[in-house]
Amino acid sequence: MHNAENLKEYREDMQEALDNEFLRKSMDAFAVGYRENRAKAFAGIDERALIKKIADCKDYAVKNNAALMKQFTEEAEKRGVHVHQAKDAEEANRIIAEIAKKNNVKKIIKSKSMTSEETLLNHYLEDENLNVVETDLGEWIIQMRHEGPSHMVMPAIHLSRYQVQDLFSKRTGEKLDSDPVKLTKVARRELRRDFADADMGISGANFCVAENGHIGIATNEGNARLTTTAPRIHVAIAGIDKLVPKLTDALTALKALPRNATGQALTSYVTWIGGANECAIGEDEKKEMHIVFLDNGRSKIAEDEMFSQIFRCVRCGACANVCPVYRLVGGHKMGHIYIGAIGLILTYFFHGEEKAKNLVHNCINCGACKSICAGGIDLPGLIKELRARINQDNGMPIETNLLGKVLKNRKLFHSLLRFGKWAQAPMKKGPYLRHLPLMFMKDQGFRSFPSIADKPFRDRFSEIKPMVHNPKHRVALFSGCVQDFVYPEQMEAAVKVMARHNVAIDFPMDQSCCGLPVQMMGEKQATIDVAKQNVDAFEGTNCDYIVTLCASCASHLKEGYAELLENEPGYKAKVERFSAKIIDFSSYAHDVLGVSADDFNKSSEKVAYHASCHLCRELKVVEQPRNLIEMAGDYAPSAEEDVCCGFGGTFTVKFPELSSTLLDKKLTNIEATGAKRLVADCPGCLLHLGGGSNVRNNGIKVTHIAELLAENLK
Amino acid sequence: MSDLKELFREKAELVAAKVTNIKSMEEAYAYAANYVAEKNPCELLIPSSPSAPQPEFAEEKIMAAPELSDEQYAALAKECEAKGVKLIKDGMRGYMAGIDAGFTIADAGLIETGSIVQQSNGEELRLATMVSEVHVAVLPASKIFEDSIAAEKLLLELMSGVAYTAFITGPSRTADIERTLAIGAHGPLELHILLLED
Ligand code: SF4
Ligand code: SF4
């Protein structure tokens, strides 16, 4: 559970997680193993089509929630179920405690329910002197340890077998073996009496099917089946977002849920319960069955045009499984109750801004969660939007506000960058800055910062602009601020490669920063203002393509702008034209220019590659850069090539501990290839990887892929 | 048909179910009675007294078959008697500590996931398939579907009134401790599917 009061405490919490060696090793093994298992489980399945189907069904369900609730209630009542609606956690807990008291309940068994974690139901019931026993193995373990879950599907993933061994040994009074299989047997034995004795069983529900009033529960252990069978009363608790119209909708979502959660085709049990079933010890030999629907802010989210998509969540936990930040710090640092990308968002809605305000910054915007989400939710996009909302409510932090103001004025921004060149002079050592004069750049010693170039690209362009007659097409370059002012040589290399192919090249001078950094900080208005400026800067250029060497800019310009400017008067058509022309350098060189091996003297240099998040996941460009490398050099694949390098712009400044750990992992994998050259498609990644290599002194030359191509042109 | 059976077998074995082809119900009865007679005694999960040794094992072999027709039950009982296995059809609440086997006839099989569909409206059947160490299910080959969506019509029928329906995919399992797979959590340790040619 996340309880840090401020960013400083939160960072200290995370340092603790980073120092936990078991957690780190175990999370690494999990991340790598999960990726393989998931891929196997989805083999032969049209994943995108399946996700789209789930998203469409859930979108329909959220719009028709009231009607579905009515239909479900009728069907369930027909089958003898008592249906309750609770507006918040307190009310849900009270309803359940009252059912228990009315029926003279003493012992309650529970099967896994994240919704009951959300309402802190166990605490409530225990305060009412009820004996509550969790029966899911992981939940039982954390219940005895008085902890919250660290994963939505595997709640005790943060614990080692030895910790469980100690816990179980204490409970049984015997010295037990640490073998997980044997420990599982102990739980099987210890909990059976509770199943036999309990008066009431509480379960969650993965689905509530309106057409036949059934709930569906997926489990592996079989505890839900016992929980809903042995005691005389069954209470199911479910968020109103669990309603789906038809059985087939639930069956469709079930195709993705276990595959995404654990890489299983299906859980061992899926239990469908429709009504008050036979129960030998119940009144009239019938079970007493209740369903408590929890709102707790959900119907308000349903009305939010942007955030209603979080209703698509099936709670598979996959957004944590693939998250590089989760992998480093574990669940207790990445959500108050719900964990991972969705946990950051749900913390805000269910547990309030205070609990969420530090958490929401702990996302590097790598897009890994979005690419596998079973509901196709734009998780990083929503996290960025939350930052903006929190800033709006609390006032902008001073540096965000300042940067936003500066960015809105391109001339001022660019003069500051030019001025930076003079300010850095005394501390420059070679091409890297050893120390930064800036106050807020604390704890950044793990990588050097590049220095500002003597002459930005915009001042060099007129000298190198190629002269062409009858060009086969026209290109306008978008440089982004890093390449313009820090890495102009990368832009020059690209121009050199293009110049061979008889294309006209232009560089519109009014272009500015793409705006992603201010968006990451949650400064919405500045984000929109610079977007407009850039669209205007290119509107008059009459170009066929807008080429950028920065993967992050490309993805922001191509996908982000359309959304940002959608409702700005006069910009809808303009931004459509603009976005359609955006293309990243590798795709442009490979697919449009059609460069081939014949263009290069293939060098024997071993070249490693870092697949930038925004290129491989947002823009889904995978083959092109690797083919290009192989044309110009000797491509040396490395482990986890597409895992984030840890830069994430503002992320590296806010969370240097995490950022540097990710960077270390990345560089260790690269160094293992033996390559002395590393290329990527994004100046942000290059800045991070180059600076890190400089500090590690590993002798690796880090450049843009365009530079590799330019060097080896025939 | 035999193709479907093979496809089903392949998927069910992937999730640690034991699949055997049979030609008649008689074969199923003999299989179940034999297996129970030869298996290790059942571990009693609720000890008979606080001072009983742990783990404590049952002295007699017990199988439950709650929802067979009288004729089917009589035939199974005969096989069990010959092997010294006690056959019961009700009173499962008296056996929460565990029994050797539960015997059922499944309503459908799903190839995609190697699952069986088991209508479990009756409480005796629900308990018999949960507190037994081995669940033996006969699956008529004619009831094999490609996946749950292909079986939707049948499923909706099963769920038409007050109902309790289960998809069962292999034995119960967990990986909650260090993500190490452990077969046999709160439900059966083994799932045997007898594929009946019909
Ligand atoms: S975008 Fe990346 S860092 Fe952010 S939550 Fe998703 S996976 Fe984690
Ligand atoms: S947000 Fe998506 S990936 Fe995360 S738990 Fe929900 S459905 Fe799964």
mmCIF file of C-alpha atoms and ligand atoms in Angstrom, chain A residues 319 322-325 334 341 344 363-369 380 383, ligand 1:
data_model
loop_
_atom_site.group_PDB
_atom_site.id
_atom_site.type_symbol
_atom_site.label_atom_id
_atom_site.label_comp_id
_atom_site.label_asym_id
_atom_site.label_seq_id
_atom_site.Cartn_x
_atom_site.Cartn_y
_atom_site.Cartn_z
ATOM 1 C CA CYS A 319 0.013 -3.605 -17.285
ATOM 2 C CA VAL A 322 5.363 -5.455 -18.525
ATOM 3 C CA CYS A 323 6.009 -2.134 -16.768
ATOM 4 C CA PRO A 324 9.721 -1.373 -16.329
ATOM 5 C CA VAL A 325 8.981 0.743 -13.261
ATOM 6 C CA MET A 334 3.050 1.482 -7.700
ATOM 7 C CA ALA A 341 -0.496 1.503 -14.831
ATOM 8 C CA LEU A 344 -1.862 4.736 -10.782
ATOM 9 C CA CYS A 363 5.493 6.460 -15.280
ATOM 10 C CA ILE A 364 8.156 6.715 -17.898
ATOM 11 C CA ASN A 365 5.686 6.851 -20.783
ATOM 12 C CA CYS A 366 7.238 3.824 -22.452
ATOM 13 C CA GLY A 367 3.943 2.491 -23.783
ATOM 14 C CA ALA A 368 4.626 -1.135 -22.816
ATOM 15 C CA CYS A 369 1.357 -1.361 -20.869
ATOM 16 C CA PRO A 380 0.166 6.322 -20.533
ATOM 17 C CA ILE A 383 -1.554 9.092 -16.783
HETATM 18 S S1 SF4 C 1 3.913 3.685 -19.917
HETATM 19 FE FE1 SF4 C 1 5.577 2.316 -19.284
HETATM 20 S S2 SF4 C 1 6.269 3.182 -17.355
HETATM 21 FE FE2 SF4 C 1 4.255 4.063 -17.719
HETATM 22 S S3 SF4 C 1 2.891 2.705 -16.642
HETATM 23 FE FE3 SF4 C 1 2.976 2.002 -18.767
HETATM 24 S S4 SF4 C 1 4.543 0.414 -18.744
HETATM 25 FE FE4 SF4 C 1 4.793 1.595 -16.826
#
